[in-house]
Coordinates of C-alpha atoms in Angstrom, one line a residue:
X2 CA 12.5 25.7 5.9
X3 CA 10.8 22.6 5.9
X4 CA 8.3 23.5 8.3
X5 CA 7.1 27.0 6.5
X6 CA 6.6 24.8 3.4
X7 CA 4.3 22.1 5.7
X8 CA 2.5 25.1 7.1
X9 CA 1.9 27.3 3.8
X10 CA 1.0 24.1 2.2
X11 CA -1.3 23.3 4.7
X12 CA -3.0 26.9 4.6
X13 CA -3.2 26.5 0.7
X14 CA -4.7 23.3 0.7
X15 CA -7.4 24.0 3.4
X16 CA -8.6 27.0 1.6
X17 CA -8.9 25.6 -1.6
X18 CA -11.4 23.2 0.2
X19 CA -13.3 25.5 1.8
X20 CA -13.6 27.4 -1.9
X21 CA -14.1 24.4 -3.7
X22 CA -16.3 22.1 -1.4
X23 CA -18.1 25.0 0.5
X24 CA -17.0 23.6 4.2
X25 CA -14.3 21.8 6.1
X26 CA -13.4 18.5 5.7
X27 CA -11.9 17.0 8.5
X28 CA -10.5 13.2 7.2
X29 CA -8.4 15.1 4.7
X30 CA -7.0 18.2 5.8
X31 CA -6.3 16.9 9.0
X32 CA -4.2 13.5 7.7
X33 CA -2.1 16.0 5.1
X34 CA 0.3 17.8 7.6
X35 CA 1.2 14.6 9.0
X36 CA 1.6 13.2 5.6
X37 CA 4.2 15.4 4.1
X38 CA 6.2 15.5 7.5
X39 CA 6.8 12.2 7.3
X40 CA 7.8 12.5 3.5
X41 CA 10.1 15.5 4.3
X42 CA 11.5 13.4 6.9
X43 CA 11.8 10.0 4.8
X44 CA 12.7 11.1 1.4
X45 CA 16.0 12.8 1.6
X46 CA 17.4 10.4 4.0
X47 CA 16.1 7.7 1.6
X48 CA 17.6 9.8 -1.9
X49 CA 20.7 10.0 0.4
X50 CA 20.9 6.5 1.3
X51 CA 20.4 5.1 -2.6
X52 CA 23.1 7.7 -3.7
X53 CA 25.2 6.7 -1.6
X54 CA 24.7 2.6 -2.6
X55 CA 24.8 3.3 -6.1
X56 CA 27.7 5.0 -6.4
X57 CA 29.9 3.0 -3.7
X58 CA 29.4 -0.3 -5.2
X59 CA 32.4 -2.6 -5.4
X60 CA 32.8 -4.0 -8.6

């Protein structure tokens, strides 16, 4: 699931470039798949992680 969300993002995004700036800009829509890959890979291991600390604290 993660990876149609990267992709279709990824589509969206690039289009919206093309329609708003008129060509392809490389620096950006090249750097954003890799961006939210590593932040679908960080964040819910990182949610998960404070969850588990704040709620297992010994008093």
């Amino acid at each position: 699931m993660k990876w149609i969300i990267l992709i279709v993002t990824t589509a969206l995004m690039q289009i919206e470039t093309i329609r708003v700036k008129g060509h392809w800009i490389a620096g950006g829509n090249v750097v954003f798949p890799f961006l939210v890959a590593m932040l679908m890979r960080w964040c819910p291991r990182i949610i998960k992680d404070f969850k588990g600390g704040l709620w297992n604290t010994k008093k």
